[in-house]
Amino acid sequence: MPAPISERKLANAIRVLSFDAVQKANSGHPGAPMGMADIAEVLWRKFLKHNPADPQWHNRDRFVLSNGHGSMLIYSLLHLSGYDVSVDDLKGFRQLHSKTPGHPELGYTPGVETTTGPLGQGIANAVGFAIAEKTLAAQFNREGHNIVDHNTYAFLGDGCLMEGISHEVCSLAGTLGLGKLVFFYDDNGISIDGNVEGWFTDDTQARFESYGWQVIKVDGHDADAITQATEQALKETTKPSLLICKTTIGAGSPNKQGLAASHGAPLGDDEIALTRDALSWKHAPFELDDEIYEAWDAKAKGDIQQKNWDADFDAYKKAHPELASELLRRLNGDLPADFDNQAQAYIQQTQEAGGDVASRKASQNAINTLQPLLPELLGGSADLAGSNLTLFKGAKGIEKDADGNYIYYGVREFGMTAIANGIALHGGFIPYVATFLMFMEYARNAVRMGALMKQRVIHVYTHDSIGLGEDGPTHQPVEQLTSLRTTPNLRTWRPCDATESASAWLRPLSLNIIHQH
């Protein structure tokens, strides 16, 4: 019997696929995939719960590559694991209409959970995934039936931690005690401009410990140490975990590892030849041994995991048929059977009532009516709930126990919006978020990312009137409405009465309603 293939060789498969694809495209970032290959091999082969044959399986673990410039890392992982990502797809890296764009994009590549690239937002999406999982579990799991039960993992780099959004979302994640959230920090000390010591000297461990995270330091090239650290992270169920993985960017490249030269440019044919020799890799570009594919293939394991969950769900359905039906409805994104009729009646009542009602109060009236009909509405505001009027009757703030239906985001407009994108991506909820229209500017890039991914996130922006003059020019929105209206895939409503406010709420929930009205 041949000796089992080494974990280092399995990780090297990621390295060679990554630098080969970048070289063929003559564009890309080989450094991060080569540096994080050992971490990725451990996580994906030993811990990640997923089924390549069904990328949308509800109870799969979520994986986010926040440092999305290293996209060949996730494309290699998907290809090796058995997803519908072929060698030809890898050869088409960064080419028009390919499955393998320069940064991971939702909807183009099976297995990609969210579009990443703007640094920091991937980890914010991951926090949203973890909030959604924990809250959905609190609402639907019952004794002996942990039917919503998965982890969220994210890879991130120095750039993600330098972006301010990382503070917003990681602070909140610690406060909420998201114990199924595990981050792997690629601590390689290099960014495009060179060694980050000149501009990034934070004590990352102390920073995250102050947020309430478990922090574990580990050699990012030692498979056994990574395994032990991940096991330790998963045992901690009351805190999120950050694994600070000391790595070498471009690991394996004799002349470019550890240098910015491997960050955002192809290694070059000569250096690739040297790297192949250093890794004892004898194959031509994009060629791998069958034994490597067999060791990586996750389809059989994923099929068993999904069938086990199916059996668990069948037992849950027998014990709690109404809950099971409601959970499936929400996860599938379906509306309640009678929603359209009730919503139509609400619009009619609003129109008949008439009256002079402030639009933000009319918005709150709509939420009060709709939330009991749609328990998946998960609201939140950036510390302005009393002004935005986003609280509804029966609202209960989500805290560490997660048994709630409203998120107090604090003064975190950017983080709030990117988290809401993650909640929408997870499924089971329709998130809405709120702040003053002026402060949409803080959230702007996350609004754009949600629109780019065509996610159903409702943004409630108030205080858009010239009457804000008493606050001075800092609070007076001028160009903001135009900016929103010119954003592709973003429908912008500025209701002028109670009926329009109700219609504006119903538009993202049920397109049929507005058409009938």
Short mmCIF file of N, CA and C in Angstrom, two decimals, residues 323-382:
data_model
loop_
_atom_site.label_atom_id
_atom_site.label_comp_id
_atom_site.label_asym_id
_atom_site.label_seq_id
_atom_site.Cartn_x
_atom_site.Cartn_y
_atom_site.Cartn_z
N LEU A 323 -43.08 24.27 12.79
CA LEU A 323 -41.78 24.95 12.80
C LEU A 323 -40.96 24.56 11.57
N ALA A 324 -40.98 23.29 11.23
CA ALA A 324 -40.21 22.82 10.08
C ALA A 324 -40.71 23.48 8.79
N SER A 325 -42.00 23.57 8.64
CA SER A 325 -42.58 24.20 7.45
C SER A 325 -42.21 25.67 7.38
N GLU A 326 -42.28 26.34 8.52
CA GLU A 326 -41.94 27.78 8.56
C GLU A 326 -40.46 28.00 8.29
N LEU A 327 -39.61 27.14 8.83
CA LEU A 327 -38.17 27.28 8.59
C LEU A 327 -37.85 27.11 7.11
N LEU A 328 -38.42 26.09 6.48
CA LEU A 328 -38.17 25.89 5.05
C LEU A 328 -38.70 27.06 4.23
N ARG A 329 -39.86 27.57 4.60
CA ARG A 329 -40.40 28.72 3.88
C ARG A 329 -39.41 29.88 3.90
N ARG A 330 -38.88 30.15 5.07
CA ARG A 330 -37.98 31.29 5.21
C ARG A 330 -36.64 31.05 4.53
N LEU A 331 -36.11 29.84 4.67
CA LEU A 331 -34.83 29.55 4.03
C LEU A 331 -34.95 29.57 2.51
N ASN A 332 -36.11 29.20 2.00
CA ASN A 332 -36.32 29.20 0.56
C ASN A 332 -36.71 30.57 0.02
N GLY A 333 -36.88 31.55 0.93
CA GLY A 333 -37.21 32.90 0.49
C GLY A 333 -38.64 33.07 0.03
N ASP A 334 -39.55 32.18 0.45
CA ASP A 334 -40.95 32.28 0.07
C ASP A 334 -41.70 33.17 1.06
N LEU A 335 -42.76 33.83 0.56
CA LEU A 335 -43.62 34.62 1.43
C LEU A 335 -44.75 33.75 1.96
N PRO A 336 -45.34 34.11 3.10
CA PRO A 336 -46.50 33.35 3.60
C PRO A 336 -47.62 33.34 2.55
N ALA A 337 -48.40 32.29 2.56
CA ALA A 337 -49.41 32.10 1.51
C ALA A 337 -50.40 33.25 1.43
N ASP A 338 -50.72 33.86 2.57
CA ASP A 338 -51.74 34.92 2.59
C ASP A 338 -51.13 36.32 2.63
N PHE A 339 -49.83 36.42 2.43
CA PHE A 339 -49.18 37.73 2.60
C PHE A 339 -49.69 38.75 1.59
N ASP A 340 -49.78 38.38 0.33
CA ASP A 340 -50.17 39.34 -0.69
C ASP A 340 -51.53 39.95 -0.39
N ASN A 341 -52.49 39.13 0.01
CA ASN A 341 -53.83 39.65 0.29
C ASN A 341 -53.83 40.60 1.49
N GLN A 342 -53.10 40.22 2.54
CA GLN A 342 -53.06 41.08 3.72
C GLN A 342 -52.32 42.38 3.43
N ALA A 343 -51.27 42.28 2.64
CA ALA A 343 -50.52 43.48 2.31
C ALA A 343 -51.35 44.41 1.41
N GLN A 344 -52.08 43.83 0.48
CA GLN A 344 -52.95 44.63 -0.39
C GLN A 344 -54.02 45.35 0.44
N ALA A 345 -54.56 44.64 1.41
CA ALA A 345 -55.57 45.24 2.28
C ALA A 345 -54.97 46.39 3.08
N TYR A 346 -53.72 46.24 3.50
CA TYR A 346 -53.06 47.30 4.27
C TYR A 346 -52.90 48.56 3.42
N ILE A 347 -52.49 48.41 2.20
CA ILE A 347 -52.35 49.57 1.32
C ILE A 347 -53.70 50.26 1.15
N GLN A 348 -54.74 49.47 0.96
CA GLN A 348 -56.07 50.03 0.78
C GLN A 348 -56.50 50.81 2.03
N GLN A 349 -56.26 50.23 3.19
CA GLN A 349 -56.62 50.89 4.44
C GLN A 349 -55.85 52.20 4.62
N THR A 350 -54.57 52.16 4.27
CA THR A 350 -53.74 53.35 4.40
C THR A 350 -54.24 54.46 3.49
N GLN A 351 -54.60 54.08 2.27
CA GLN A 351 -55.08 55.06 1.31
C GLN A 351 -56.42 55.66 1.77
N GLU A 352 -57.28 54.83 2.29
CA GLU A 352 -58.59 55.32 2.74
C GLU A 352 -58.47 56.19 3.98
N ALA A 353 -57.51 55.88 4.84
CA ALA A 353 -57.35 56.65 6.08
C ALA A 353 -56.88 58.07 5.80
N GLY A 354 -55.99 58.21 4.81
CA GLY A 354 -55.47 59.54 4.47
C GLY A 354 -54.77 60.16 5.66
N GLY A 355 -54.92 61.47 5.81
CA GLY A 355 -54.32 62.16 6.95
C GLY A 355 -52.90 62.63 6.67
N ASP A 356 -52.45 63.49 7.54
CA ASP A 356 -51.12 64.08 7.40
C ASP A 356 -50.17 63.38 8.37
N VAL A 357 -49.41 62.41 7.86
CA VAL A 357 -48.50 61.62 8.69
C VAL A 357 -47.08 61.78 8.18
N ALA A 358 -46.15 62.06 9.07
CA ALA A 358 -44.75 62.15 8.65
C ALA A 358 -44.32 60.83 8.04
N SER A 359 -43.51 60.90 6.98
CA SER A 359 -43.16 59.67 6.25
C SER A 359 -42.42 58.68 7.13
N ARG A 360 -41.60 59.16 8.06
CA ARG A 360 -40.90 58.19 8.92
C ARG A 360 -41.86 57.54 9.91
N LYS A 361 -42.89 58.27 10.33
CA LYS A 361 -43.91 57.66 11.18
C LYS A 361 -44.75 56.68 10.38
N ALA A 362 -45.05 57.05 9.12
CA ALA A 362 -45.78 56.12 8.25
C ALA A 362 -44.96 54.86 8.00
N SER A 363 -43.64 55.02 7.93
CA SER A 363 -42.76 53.86 7.77
C SER A 363 -42.84 52.96 9.00
N GLN A 364 -42.83 53.56 10.17
CA GLN A 364 -42.95 52.76 11.39
C GLN A 364 -44.30 52.05 11.44
N ASN A 365 -45.35 52.73 11.01
CA ASN A 365 -46.67 52.09 10.97
C ASN A 365 -46.63 50.86 10.05
N ALA A 366 -45.93 50.99 8.94
CA ALA A 366 -45.81 49.87 8.01
C ALA A 366 -45.06 48.71 8.65
N ILE A 367 -43.98 49.01 9.35
CA ILE A 367 -43.21 47.95 10.01
C ILE A 367 -44.07 47.25 11.06
N ASN A 368 -44.83 48.03 11.83
CA ASN A 368 -45.69 47.45 12.86
C ASN A 368 -46.72 46.50 12.26
N THR A 369 -47.17 46.81 11.05
CA THR A 369 -48.14 45.96 10.37
C THR A 369 -47.50 44.74 9.74
N LEU A 370 -46.33 44.95 9.13
CA LEU A 370 -45.72 43.89 8.32
C LEU A 370 -44.93 42.87 9.15
N GLN A 371 -44.31 43.30 10.24
CA GLN A 371 -43.45 42.39 10.98
C GLN A 371 -44.19 41.18 11.53
N PRO A 372 -45.42 41.34 12.07
CA PRO A 372 -46.15 40.14 12.50
C PRO A 372 -46.49 39.21 11.34
N LEU A 373 -46.64 39.78 10.13
CA LEU A 373 -46.93 38.95 8.96
C LEU A 373 -45.67 38.28 8.44
N LEU A 374 -44.52 38.95 8.64
CA LEU A 374 -43.23 38.47 8.14
C LEU A 374 -42.22 38.44 9.28
N PRO A 375 -42.23 37.39 10.08
CA PRO A 375 -41.30 37.34 11.22
C PRO A 375 -39.83 37.33 10.79
N GLU A 376 -39.57 37.10 9.49
CA GLU A 376 -38.19 37.14 9.02
C GLU A 376 -37.64 38.54 8.87
N LEU A 377 -38.49 39.56 9.00
CA LEU A 377 -37.99 40.93 8.98
C LEU A 377 -37.10 41.14 10.20
N LEU A 378 -35.83 41.43 9.95
CA LEU A 378 -34.87 41.60 11.03
C LEU A 378 -34.31 43.01 10.96
N GLY A 379 -34.83 43.85 11.84
CA GLY A 379 -34.50 45.27 11.76
C GLY A 379 -33.26 45.65 12.53
N GLY A 380 -32.87 46.90 12.36
CA GLY A 380 -31.75 47.45 13.08
C GLY A 380 -31.50 48.88 12.70
N SER A 381 -30.82 49.59 13.58
CA SER A 381 -30.52 50.99 13.31
C SER A 381 -29.18 51.33 13.95
N ALA A 382 -28.51 52.30 13.35
CA ALA A 382 -27.21 52.72 13.85
C ALA A 382 -27.40 53.78 14.94
#
